[in-house]
CSV table of C-alpha atoms in Angstrom, one decimal:
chain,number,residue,atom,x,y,z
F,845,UNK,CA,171.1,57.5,-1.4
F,846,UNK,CA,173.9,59.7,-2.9
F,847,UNK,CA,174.0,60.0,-6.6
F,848,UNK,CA,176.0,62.0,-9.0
F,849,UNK,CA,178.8,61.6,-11.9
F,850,UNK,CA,181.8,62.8,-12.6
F,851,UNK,CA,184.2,62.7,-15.8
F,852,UNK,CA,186.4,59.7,-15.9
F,853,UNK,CA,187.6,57.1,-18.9
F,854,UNK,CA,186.4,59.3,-21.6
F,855,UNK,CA,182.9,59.5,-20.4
F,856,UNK,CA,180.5,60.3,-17.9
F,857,UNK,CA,180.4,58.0,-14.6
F,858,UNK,CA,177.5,58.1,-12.4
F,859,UNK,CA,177.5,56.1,-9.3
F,860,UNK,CA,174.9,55.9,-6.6
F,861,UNK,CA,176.1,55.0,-2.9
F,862,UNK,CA,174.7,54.9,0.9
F,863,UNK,CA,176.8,57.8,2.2
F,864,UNK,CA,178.8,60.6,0.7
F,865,UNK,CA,182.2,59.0,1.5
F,866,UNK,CA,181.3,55.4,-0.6
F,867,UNK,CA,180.5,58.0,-3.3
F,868,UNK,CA,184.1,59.7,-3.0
F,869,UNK,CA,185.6,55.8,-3.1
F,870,UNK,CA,183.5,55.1,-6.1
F,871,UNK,CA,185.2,58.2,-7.6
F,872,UNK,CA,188.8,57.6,-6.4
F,873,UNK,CA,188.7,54.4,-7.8
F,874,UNK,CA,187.8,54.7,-11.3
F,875,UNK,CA,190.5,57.8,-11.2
F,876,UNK,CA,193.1,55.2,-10.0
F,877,UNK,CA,192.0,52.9,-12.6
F,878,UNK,CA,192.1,55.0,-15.1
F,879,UNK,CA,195.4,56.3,-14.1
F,880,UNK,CA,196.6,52.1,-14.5
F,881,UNK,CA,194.2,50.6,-17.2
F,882,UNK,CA,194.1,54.3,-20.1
F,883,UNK,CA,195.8,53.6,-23.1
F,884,UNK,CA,195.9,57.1,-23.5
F,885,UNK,CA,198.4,57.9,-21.2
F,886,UNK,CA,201.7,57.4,-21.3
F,887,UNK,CA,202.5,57.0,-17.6
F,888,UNK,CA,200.1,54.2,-17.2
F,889,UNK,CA,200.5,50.3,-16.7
F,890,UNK,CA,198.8,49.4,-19.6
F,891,UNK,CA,200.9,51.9,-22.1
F,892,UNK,CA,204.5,50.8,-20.3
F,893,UNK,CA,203.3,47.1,-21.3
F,894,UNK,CA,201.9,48.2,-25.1
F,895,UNK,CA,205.9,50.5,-25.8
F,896,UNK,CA,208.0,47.2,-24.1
F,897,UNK,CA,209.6,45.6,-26.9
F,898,UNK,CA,210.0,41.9,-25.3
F,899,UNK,CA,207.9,39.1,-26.1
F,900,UNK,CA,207.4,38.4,-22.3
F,901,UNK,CA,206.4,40.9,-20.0
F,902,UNK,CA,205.4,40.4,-16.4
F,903,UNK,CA,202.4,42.5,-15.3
F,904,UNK,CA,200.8,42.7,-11.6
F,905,UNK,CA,197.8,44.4,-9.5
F,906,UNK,CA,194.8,45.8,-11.3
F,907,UNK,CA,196.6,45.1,-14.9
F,908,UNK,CA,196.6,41.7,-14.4
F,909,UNK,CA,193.4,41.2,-12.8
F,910,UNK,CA,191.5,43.1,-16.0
F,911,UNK,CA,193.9,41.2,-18.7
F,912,UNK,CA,193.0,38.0,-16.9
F,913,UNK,CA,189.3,39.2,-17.5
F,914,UNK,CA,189.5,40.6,-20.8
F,915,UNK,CA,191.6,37.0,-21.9
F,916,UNK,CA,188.2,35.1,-20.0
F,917,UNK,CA,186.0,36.8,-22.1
F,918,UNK,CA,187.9,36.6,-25.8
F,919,UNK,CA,187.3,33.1,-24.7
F,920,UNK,CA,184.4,32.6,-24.1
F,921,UNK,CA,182.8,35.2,-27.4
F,922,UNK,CA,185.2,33.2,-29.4
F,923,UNK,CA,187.8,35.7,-29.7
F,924,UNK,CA,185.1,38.6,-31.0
F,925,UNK,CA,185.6,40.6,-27.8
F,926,UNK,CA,189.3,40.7,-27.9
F,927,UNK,CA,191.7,43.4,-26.2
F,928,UNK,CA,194.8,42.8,-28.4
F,929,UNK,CA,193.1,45.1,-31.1
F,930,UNK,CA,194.8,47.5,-29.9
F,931,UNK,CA,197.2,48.5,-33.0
F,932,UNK,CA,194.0,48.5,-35.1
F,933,UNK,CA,192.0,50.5,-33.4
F,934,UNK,CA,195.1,53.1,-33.2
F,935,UNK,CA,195.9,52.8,-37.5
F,936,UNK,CA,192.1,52.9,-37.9
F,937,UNK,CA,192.5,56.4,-36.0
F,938,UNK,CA,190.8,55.7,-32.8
F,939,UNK,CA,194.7,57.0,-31.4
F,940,UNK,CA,193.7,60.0,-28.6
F,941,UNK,CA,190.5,60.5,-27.0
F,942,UNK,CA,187.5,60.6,-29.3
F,943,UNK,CA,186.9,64.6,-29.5
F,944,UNK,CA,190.1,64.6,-31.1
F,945,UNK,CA,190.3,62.3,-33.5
F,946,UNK,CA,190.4,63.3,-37.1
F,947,UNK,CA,189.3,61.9,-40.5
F,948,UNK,CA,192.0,59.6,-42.4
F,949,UNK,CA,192.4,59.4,-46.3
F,950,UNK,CA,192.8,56.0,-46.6
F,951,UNK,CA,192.8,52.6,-44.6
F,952,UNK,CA,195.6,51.1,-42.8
F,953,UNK,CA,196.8,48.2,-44.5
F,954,UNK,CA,199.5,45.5,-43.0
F,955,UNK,CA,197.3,44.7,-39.6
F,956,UNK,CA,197.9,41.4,-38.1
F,957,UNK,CA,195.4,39.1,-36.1
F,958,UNK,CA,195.4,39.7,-32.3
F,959,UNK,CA,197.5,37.1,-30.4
F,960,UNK,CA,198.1,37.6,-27.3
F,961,UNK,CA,197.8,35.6,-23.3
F,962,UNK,CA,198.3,35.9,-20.0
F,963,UNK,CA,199.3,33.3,-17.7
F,964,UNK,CA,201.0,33.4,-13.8
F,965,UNK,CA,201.3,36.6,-14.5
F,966,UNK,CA,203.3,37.2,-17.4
F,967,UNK,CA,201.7,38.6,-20.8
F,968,UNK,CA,202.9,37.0,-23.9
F,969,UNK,CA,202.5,38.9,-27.5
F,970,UNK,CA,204.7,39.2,-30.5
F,971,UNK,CA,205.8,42.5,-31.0
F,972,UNK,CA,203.4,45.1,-32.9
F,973,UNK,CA,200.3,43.8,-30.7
F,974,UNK,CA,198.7,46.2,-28.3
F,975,UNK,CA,196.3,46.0,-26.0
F,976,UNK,CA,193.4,47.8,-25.3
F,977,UNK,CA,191.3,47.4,-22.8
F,978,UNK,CA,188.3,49.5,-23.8
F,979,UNK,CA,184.5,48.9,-22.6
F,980,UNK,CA,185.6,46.2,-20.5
F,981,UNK,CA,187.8,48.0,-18.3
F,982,UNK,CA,184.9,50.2,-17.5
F,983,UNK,CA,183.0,47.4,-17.0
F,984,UNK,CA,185.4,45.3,-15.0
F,985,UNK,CA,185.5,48.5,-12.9
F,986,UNK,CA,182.1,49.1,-12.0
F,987,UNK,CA,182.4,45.8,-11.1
F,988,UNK,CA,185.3,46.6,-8.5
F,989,UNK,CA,183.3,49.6,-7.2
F,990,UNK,CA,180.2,47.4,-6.3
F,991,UNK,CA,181.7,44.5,-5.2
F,992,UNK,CA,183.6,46.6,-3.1
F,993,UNK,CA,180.9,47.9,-1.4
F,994,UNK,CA,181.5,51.8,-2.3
F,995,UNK,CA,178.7,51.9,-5.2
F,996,UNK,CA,175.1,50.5,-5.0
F,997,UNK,CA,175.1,50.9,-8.7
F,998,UNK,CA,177.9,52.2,-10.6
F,999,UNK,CA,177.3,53.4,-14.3
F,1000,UNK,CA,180.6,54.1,-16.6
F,1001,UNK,CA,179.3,55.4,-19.9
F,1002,UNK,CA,176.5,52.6,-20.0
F,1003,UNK,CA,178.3,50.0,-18.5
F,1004,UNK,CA,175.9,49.5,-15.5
F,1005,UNK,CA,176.4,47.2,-12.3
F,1006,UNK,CA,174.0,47.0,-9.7
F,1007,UNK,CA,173.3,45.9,-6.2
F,1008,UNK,CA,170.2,46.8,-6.0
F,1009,UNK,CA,167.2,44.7,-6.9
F,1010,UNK,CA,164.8,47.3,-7.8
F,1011,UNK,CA,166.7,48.8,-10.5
F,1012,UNK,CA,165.7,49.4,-13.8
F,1013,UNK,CA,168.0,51.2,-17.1
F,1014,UNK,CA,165.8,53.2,-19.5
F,1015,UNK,CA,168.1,51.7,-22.9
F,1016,UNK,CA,168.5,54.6,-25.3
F,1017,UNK,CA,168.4,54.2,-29.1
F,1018,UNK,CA,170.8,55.9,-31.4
F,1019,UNK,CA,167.9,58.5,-31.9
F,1020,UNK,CA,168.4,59.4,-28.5
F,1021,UNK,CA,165.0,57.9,-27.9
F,1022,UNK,CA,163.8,55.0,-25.1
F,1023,UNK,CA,163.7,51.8,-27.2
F,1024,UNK,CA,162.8,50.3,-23.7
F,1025,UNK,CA,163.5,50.0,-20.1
F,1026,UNK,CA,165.0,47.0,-18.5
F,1027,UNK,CA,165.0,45.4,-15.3
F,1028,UNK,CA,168.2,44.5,-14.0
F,1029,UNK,CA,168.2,44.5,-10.7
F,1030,UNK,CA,171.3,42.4,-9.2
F,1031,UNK,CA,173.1,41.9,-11.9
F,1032,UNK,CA,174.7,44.1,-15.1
F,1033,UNK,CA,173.7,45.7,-18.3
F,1034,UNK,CA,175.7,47.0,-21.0
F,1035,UNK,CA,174.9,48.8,-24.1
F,1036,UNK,CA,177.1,48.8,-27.0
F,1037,UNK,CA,176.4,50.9,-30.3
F,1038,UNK,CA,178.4,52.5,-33.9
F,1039,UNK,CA,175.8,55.0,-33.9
F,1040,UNK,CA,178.0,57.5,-31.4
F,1041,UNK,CA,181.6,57.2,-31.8
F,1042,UNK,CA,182.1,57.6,-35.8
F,1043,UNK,CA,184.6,59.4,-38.0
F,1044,UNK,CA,185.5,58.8,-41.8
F,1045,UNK,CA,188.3,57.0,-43.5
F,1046,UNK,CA,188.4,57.2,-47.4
F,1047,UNK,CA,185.1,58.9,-47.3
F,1048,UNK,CA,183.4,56.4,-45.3
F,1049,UNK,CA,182.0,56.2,-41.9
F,1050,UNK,CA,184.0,53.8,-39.2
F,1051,UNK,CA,182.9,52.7,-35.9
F,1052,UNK,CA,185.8,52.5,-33.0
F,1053,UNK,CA,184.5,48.7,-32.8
F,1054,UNK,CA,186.9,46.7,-34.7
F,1055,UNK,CA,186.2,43.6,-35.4
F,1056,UNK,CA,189.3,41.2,-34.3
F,1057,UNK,CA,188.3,38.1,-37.5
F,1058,UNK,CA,189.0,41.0,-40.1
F,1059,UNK,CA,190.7,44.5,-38.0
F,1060,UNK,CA,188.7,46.5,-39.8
F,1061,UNK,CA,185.9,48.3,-38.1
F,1062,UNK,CA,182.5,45.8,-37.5
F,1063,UNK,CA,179.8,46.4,-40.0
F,1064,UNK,CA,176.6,45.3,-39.1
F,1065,UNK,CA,173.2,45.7,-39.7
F,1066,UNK,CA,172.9,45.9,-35.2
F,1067,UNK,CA,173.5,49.2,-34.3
F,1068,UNK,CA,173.3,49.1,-30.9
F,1069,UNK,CA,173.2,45.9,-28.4
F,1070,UNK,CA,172.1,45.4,-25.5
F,1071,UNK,CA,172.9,42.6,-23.1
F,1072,UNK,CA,172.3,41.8,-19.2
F,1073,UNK,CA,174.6,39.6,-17.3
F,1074,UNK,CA,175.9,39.3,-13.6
F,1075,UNK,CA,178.8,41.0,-14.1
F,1076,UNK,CA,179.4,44.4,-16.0
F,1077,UNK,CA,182.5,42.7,-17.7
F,1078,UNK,CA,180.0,40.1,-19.1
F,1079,UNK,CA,177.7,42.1,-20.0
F,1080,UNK,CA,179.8,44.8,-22.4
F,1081,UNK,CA,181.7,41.6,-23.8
F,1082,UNK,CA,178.2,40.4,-24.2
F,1083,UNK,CA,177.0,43.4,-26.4
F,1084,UNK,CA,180.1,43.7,-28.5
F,1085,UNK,CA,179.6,39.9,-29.3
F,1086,UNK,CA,176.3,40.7,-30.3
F,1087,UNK,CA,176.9,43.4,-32.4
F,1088,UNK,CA,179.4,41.9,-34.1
F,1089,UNK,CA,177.6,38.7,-34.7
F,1090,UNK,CA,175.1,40.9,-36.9
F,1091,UNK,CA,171.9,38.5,-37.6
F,1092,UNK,CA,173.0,36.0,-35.6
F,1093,UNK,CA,173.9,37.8,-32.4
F,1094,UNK,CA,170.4,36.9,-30.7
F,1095,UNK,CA,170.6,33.5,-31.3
F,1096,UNK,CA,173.8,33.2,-30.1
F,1097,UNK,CA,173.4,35.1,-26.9
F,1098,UNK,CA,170.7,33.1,-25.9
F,1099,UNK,CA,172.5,30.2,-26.3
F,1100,UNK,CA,175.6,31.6,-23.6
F,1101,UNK,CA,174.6,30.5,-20.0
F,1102,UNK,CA,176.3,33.3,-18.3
F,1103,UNK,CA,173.8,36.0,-21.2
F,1104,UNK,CA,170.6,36.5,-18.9
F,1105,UNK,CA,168.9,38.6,-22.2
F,1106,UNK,CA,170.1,40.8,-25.1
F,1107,UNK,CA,168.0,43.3,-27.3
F,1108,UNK,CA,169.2,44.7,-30.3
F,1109,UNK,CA,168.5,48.0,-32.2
F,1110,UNK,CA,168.1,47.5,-36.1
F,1111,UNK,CA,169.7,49.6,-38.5
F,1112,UNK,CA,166.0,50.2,-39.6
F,1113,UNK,CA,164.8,51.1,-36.2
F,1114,UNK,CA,163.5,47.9,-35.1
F,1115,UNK,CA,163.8,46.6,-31.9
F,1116,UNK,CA,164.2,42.8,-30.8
F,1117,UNK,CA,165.1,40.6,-28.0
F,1118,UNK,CA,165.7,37.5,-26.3
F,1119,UNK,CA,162.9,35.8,-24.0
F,1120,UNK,CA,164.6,36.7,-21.1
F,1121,UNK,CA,163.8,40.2,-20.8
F,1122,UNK,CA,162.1,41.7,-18.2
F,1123,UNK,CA,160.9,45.5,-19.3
F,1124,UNK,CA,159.9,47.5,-16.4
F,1125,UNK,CA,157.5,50.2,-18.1
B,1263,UNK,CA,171.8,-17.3,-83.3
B,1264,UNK,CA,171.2,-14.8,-86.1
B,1265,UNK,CA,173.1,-12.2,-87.2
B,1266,UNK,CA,171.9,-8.7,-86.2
B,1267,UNK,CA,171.7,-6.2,-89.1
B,1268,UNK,CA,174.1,-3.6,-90.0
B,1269,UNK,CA,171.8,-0.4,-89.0
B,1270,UNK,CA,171.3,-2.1,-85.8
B,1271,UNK,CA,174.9,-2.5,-84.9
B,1272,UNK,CA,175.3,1.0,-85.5
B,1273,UNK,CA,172.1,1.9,-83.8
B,1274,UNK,CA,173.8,-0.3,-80.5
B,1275,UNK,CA,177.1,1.5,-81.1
B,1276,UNK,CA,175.8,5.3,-81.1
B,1277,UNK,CA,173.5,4.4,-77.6
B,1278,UNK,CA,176.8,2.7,-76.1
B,1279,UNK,CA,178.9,5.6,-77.4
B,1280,UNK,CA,176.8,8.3,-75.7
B,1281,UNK,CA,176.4,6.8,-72.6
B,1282,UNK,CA,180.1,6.3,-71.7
B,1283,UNK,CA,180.0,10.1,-72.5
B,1284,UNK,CA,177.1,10.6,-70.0
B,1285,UNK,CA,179.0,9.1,-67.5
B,1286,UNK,CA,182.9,10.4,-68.1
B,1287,UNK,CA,180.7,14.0,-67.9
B,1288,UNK,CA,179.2,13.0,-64.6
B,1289,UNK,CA,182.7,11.7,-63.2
B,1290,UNK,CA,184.5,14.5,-64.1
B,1291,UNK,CA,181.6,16.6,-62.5
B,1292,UNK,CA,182.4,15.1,-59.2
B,1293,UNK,CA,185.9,15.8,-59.4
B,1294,UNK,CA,185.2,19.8,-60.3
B,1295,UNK,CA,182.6,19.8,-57.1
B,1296,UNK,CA,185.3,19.9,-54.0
B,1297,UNK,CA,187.7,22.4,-55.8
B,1298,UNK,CA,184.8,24.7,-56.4
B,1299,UNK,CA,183.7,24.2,-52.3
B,1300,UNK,CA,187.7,25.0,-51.6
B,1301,UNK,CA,187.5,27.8,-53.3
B,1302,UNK,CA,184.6,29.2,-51.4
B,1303,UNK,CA,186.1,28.3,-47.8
B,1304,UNK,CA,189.5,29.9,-48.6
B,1305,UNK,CA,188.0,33.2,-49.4
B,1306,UNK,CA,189.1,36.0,-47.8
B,1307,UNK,CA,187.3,36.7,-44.4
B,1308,UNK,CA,187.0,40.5,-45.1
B,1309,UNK,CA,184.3,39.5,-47.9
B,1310,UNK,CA,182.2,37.4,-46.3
B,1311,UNK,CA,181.6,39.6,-43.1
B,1312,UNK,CA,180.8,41.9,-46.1
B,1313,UNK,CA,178.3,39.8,-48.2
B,1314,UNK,CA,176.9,38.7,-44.8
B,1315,UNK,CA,175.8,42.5,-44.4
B,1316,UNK,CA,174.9,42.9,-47.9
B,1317,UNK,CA,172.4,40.5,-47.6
B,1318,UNK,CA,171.0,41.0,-44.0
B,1319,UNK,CA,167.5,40.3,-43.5
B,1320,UNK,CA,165.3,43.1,-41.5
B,1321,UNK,CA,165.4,40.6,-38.4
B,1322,UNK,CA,167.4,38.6,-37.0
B,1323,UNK,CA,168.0,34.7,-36.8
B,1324,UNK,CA,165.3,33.6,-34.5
B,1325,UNK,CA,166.8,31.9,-31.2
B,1326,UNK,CA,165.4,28.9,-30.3
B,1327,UNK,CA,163.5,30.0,-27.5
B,1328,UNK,CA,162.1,32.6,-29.8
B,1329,UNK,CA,162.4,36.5,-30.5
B,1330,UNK,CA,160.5,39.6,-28.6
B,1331,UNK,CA,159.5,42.2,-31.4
B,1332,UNK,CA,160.0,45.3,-29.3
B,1333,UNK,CA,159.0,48.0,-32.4
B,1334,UNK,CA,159.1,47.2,-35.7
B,1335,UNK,CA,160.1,49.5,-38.4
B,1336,UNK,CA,160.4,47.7,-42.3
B,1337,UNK,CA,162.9,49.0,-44.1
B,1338,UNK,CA,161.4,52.0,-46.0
B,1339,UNK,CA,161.3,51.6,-49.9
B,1340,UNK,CA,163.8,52.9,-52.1
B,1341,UNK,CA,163.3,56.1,-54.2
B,1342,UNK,CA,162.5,55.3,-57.8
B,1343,UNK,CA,165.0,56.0,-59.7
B,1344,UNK,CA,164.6,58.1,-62.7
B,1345,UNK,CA,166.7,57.7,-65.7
B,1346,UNK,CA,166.5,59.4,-69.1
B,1347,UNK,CA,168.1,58.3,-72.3
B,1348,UNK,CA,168.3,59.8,-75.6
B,1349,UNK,CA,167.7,57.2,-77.7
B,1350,UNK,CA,168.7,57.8,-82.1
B,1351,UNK,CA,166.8,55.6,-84.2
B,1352,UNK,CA,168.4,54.5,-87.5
B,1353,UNK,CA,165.7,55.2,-89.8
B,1354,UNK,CA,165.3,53.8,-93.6
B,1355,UNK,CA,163.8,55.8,-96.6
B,1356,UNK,CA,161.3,54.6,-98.8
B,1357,UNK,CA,162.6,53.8,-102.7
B,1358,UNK,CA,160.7,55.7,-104.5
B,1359,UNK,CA,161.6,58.6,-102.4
B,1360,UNK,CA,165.2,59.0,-102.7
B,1361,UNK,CA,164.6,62.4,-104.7
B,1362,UNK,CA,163.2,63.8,-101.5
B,1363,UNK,CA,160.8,65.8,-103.5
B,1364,UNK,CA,157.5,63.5,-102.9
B,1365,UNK,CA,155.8,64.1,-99.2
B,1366,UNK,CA,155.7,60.5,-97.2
B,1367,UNK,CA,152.8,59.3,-96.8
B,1368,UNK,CA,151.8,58.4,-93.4
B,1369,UNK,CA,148.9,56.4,-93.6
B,1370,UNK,CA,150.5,53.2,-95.4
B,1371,UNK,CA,152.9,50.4,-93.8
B,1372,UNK,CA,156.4,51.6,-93.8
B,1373,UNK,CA,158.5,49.8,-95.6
B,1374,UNK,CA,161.2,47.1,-94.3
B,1375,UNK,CA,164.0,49.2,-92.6
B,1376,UNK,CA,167.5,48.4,-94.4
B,1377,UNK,CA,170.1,46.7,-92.6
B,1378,UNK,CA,172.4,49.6,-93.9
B,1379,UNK,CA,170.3,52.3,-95.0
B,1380,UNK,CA,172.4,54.5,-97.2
B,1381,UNK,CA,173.3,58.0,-96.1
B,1382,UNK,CA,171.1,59.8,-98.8
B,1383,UNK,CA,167.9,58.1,-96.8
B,1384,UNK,CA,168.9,60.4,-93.3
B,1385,UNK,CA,166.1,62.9,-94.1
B,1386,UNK,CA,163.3,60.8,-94.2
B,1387,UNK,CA,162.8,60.7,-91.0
B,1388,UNK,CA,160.0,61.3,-90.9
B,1389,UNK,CA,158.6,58.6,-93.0
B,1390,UNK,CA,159.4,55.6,-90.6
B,1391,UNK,CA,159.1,57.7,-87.7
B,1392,UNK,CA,155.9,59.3,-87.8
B,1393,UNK,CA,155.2,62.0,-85.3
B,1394,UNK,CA,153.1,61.4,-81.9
B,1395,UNK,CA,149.5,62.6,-82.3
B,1396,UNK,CA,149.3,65.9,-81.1
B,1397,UNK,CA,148.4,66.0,-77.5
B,1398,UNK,CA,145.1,66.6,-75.9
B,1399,UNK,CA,145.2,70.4,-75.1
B,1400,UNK,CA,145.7,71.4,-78.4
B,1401,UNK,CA,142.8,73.6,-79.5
B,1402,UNK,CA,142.6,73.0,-83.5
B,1403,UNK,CA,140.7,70.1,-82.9
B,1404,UNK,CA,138.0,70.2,-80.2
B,1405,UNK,CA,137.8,67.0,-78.1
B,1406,UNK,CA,134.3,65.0,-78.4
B,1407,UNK,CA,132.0,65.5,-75.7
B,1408,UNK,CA,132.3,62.0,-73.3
B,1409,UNK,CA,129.3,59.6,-75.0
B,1410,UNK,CA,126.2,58.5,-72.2
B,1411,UNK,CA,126.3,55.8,-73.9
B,1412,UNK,CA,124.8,54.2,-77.4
């Protein structure tokens, strides 16, 4: 088995694959992907779509296949995993890559609620929303790399899809410590967490995660969720629901058919899950 | 059929005077209940993701299949916090000490304080106020040895 990682999507990647060449695909990949899906470049698909001024804009190849995705999921977490919080996540700050982001002196005020679709193609929004693909395009792309064959696992920043039926995920807290180590085997796991990616705005702390019912950065007493499903798609949307949902986020993921478990990290230190994990150690 | 008494009549009147009160209350408390329930739904949404942290237990809602306590950490208890006040007592000055020339005298009852002590009473503060006892330590008076008992 090959393994190593490589910088790609503003983290680390690591990918494990049968021969050096599926490794190099697994790589090639998430840089094309990147190059199509970043917000944060300006020659990319998804950046053309967020600066065109009309209503109606018609979108194809991998852009269309991860907004299709990412409009699935909004769906199904009932609209808290939502791309088009795009604008708010860039007037809450969150506008370059993370190491450069600086503190603001005071909130954004004017956001509007995400509305946004896609349908035969075409991506309808009212001017002023962006999109912003996020976790799930890493996830959605790990997804490519295994279904594709070149990754037996691929890992983008803790957005894990896997092929093979041994494998276990050692879940870090936002200590830095094991809170607990999963089995996943086929399937997905996702962790998502306010504990890493923090600056301040009027003095106080902000998370990148914004919650779509309010555009203003989630506050929750979850610091970090956890959440195994088939794909790596479902599981990030998965663990931003939960998050979000605060107290009620294991109750309602064990209440999703397509959520095989979900553990959460307390703003205390606690540690709780659904019945449907399986820890390995 | 007789003829009921005045003070009865009246009696008759007050009980069927208060109760159509009792009930125009309770009717007009049913029509205050849904605006105070509309109220509450058209609040802002900002505030109640808010007060729904503010008030977050240390676990969360129990699914129905039940919950898997990985590590459990309560939340740790506050420090106590410490506050000090400087608190001025209006004092009031005996009668037959308004000259200020005759010592208080500790041992008897204060009298009543004033409402609105007059502003020649200020120095006698001492009067209503006596001091604390002096503490332990101090080594004009020796402590008694502890008793073994009678």
């Amino acid at each position: 088995m090959i393994h190593g990682g490589f910088r790609a999507m503003g983290t680390t990647v690591e990918a494990w694959a049968t021969s050096e060449a599926s490794w190099v695909d697994t790589r090639t990949l998430f840089a094309d992907v990147e190059a199509e899906l970043s917000r944060f470049r300006p020659d990319s698909a998804l950046s053309a779509l967020n600066e065109n001024p009309n209503r109606h804009v018609s979108v194809t190849g991998r852009l269309a296949a991860a907004l299709v995705a990412a409009a699935d999921v909004r769906d199904r977490t009932d609209g808290l995993v939502d791309a088009g919080v795009g604008a708010a996540v860039t007037a809450w700050g969150y506008d370059r890559t993370f190491t450069q982001i600086s503190d603001l002196d005071s909130p954004p005020s004017g956001l509007t609620a995400p509305v946004w679709d896609i349908a035969d193609g075409v991506v309808t929004r009212p001017p002023g929303v962006a999109l912003d693909l996020g976790g799930i395009g890493k996830g959605w792309t790990a997804d490519l790399a295994v279904e594709a064959g070149y990754a037996v696992v691929a890992s983008a920043g803790g957005d894990i899809r896997s092929a093979d039926p041994r494998a276990v995920v050692p879940v870090t807290g936002p200590d830095g410590d094991v809170v607990a180590t999963l089995a996943v085997g086929v399937g997905a796991l996702a962790t998502s967490s306010t504990a890493r990616r923090q600056w301040r705005v009027a003095g106080e702390r902000v998370s990148h995660l914004i919650d779509p019912r309010t555009s203003r950065p989630v506050r929750s007493p979850v610091v970090s969720a956890t959440v195994i499903a088939e794909t790596g798609v479902d599981a990030e949307a998965g663990a931003k629901a939960v998050l979000m949902l605060g107290v009620d986020g294991l109750a309602w993921a064990s209440r999703q058919a397509w959520i095989r478990a979900a553990m959460v990290v307390w703003d205390t230190g606690s540690v709780y899950g659904t019945t449907g994990l399986r820890l390995a150690a | 059929m007789s003829r009921l008494p005045l003070s009865r009549l009246a009696k008759i009147g007050a009980w069927t005077g208060a109760a159509v009160a009792w009930g125009s209350a309770m009717v007009m408390a049913k029509e205050v209940a849904p605006t105070a329930e509309s109220t509450t739904t058209t609040a802002p949404m900002t505030q109640t993701a808010d007060a729904s942290y503010g008030s977050a237990s240390t676990v969360p809602a129990i699914p129905n299949d039940g919950l898997v306590i990985l590590r459990y950490k309560p939340i740790p208890e506050p420090e106590p916090e410490v506050v000090t006040r400087v608190v001025t007592v209006p004092v009031a000055r005996s009668p037959s000490s308004t000259s200020g020339g005759t010592p208080p005298v500790a041992t008897t009852a204060p009298p009543a304080a004033s409402p609105s002590p007059s502003p020649t009473t200020a120095t006698t503060t001492q009067t209503t106020n006596p001091p604390p006892p002096p503490p332990p330590t101090t080594t004009t008076t020796a402590p008694a040895p502890p008793s073994s008992g009678s």
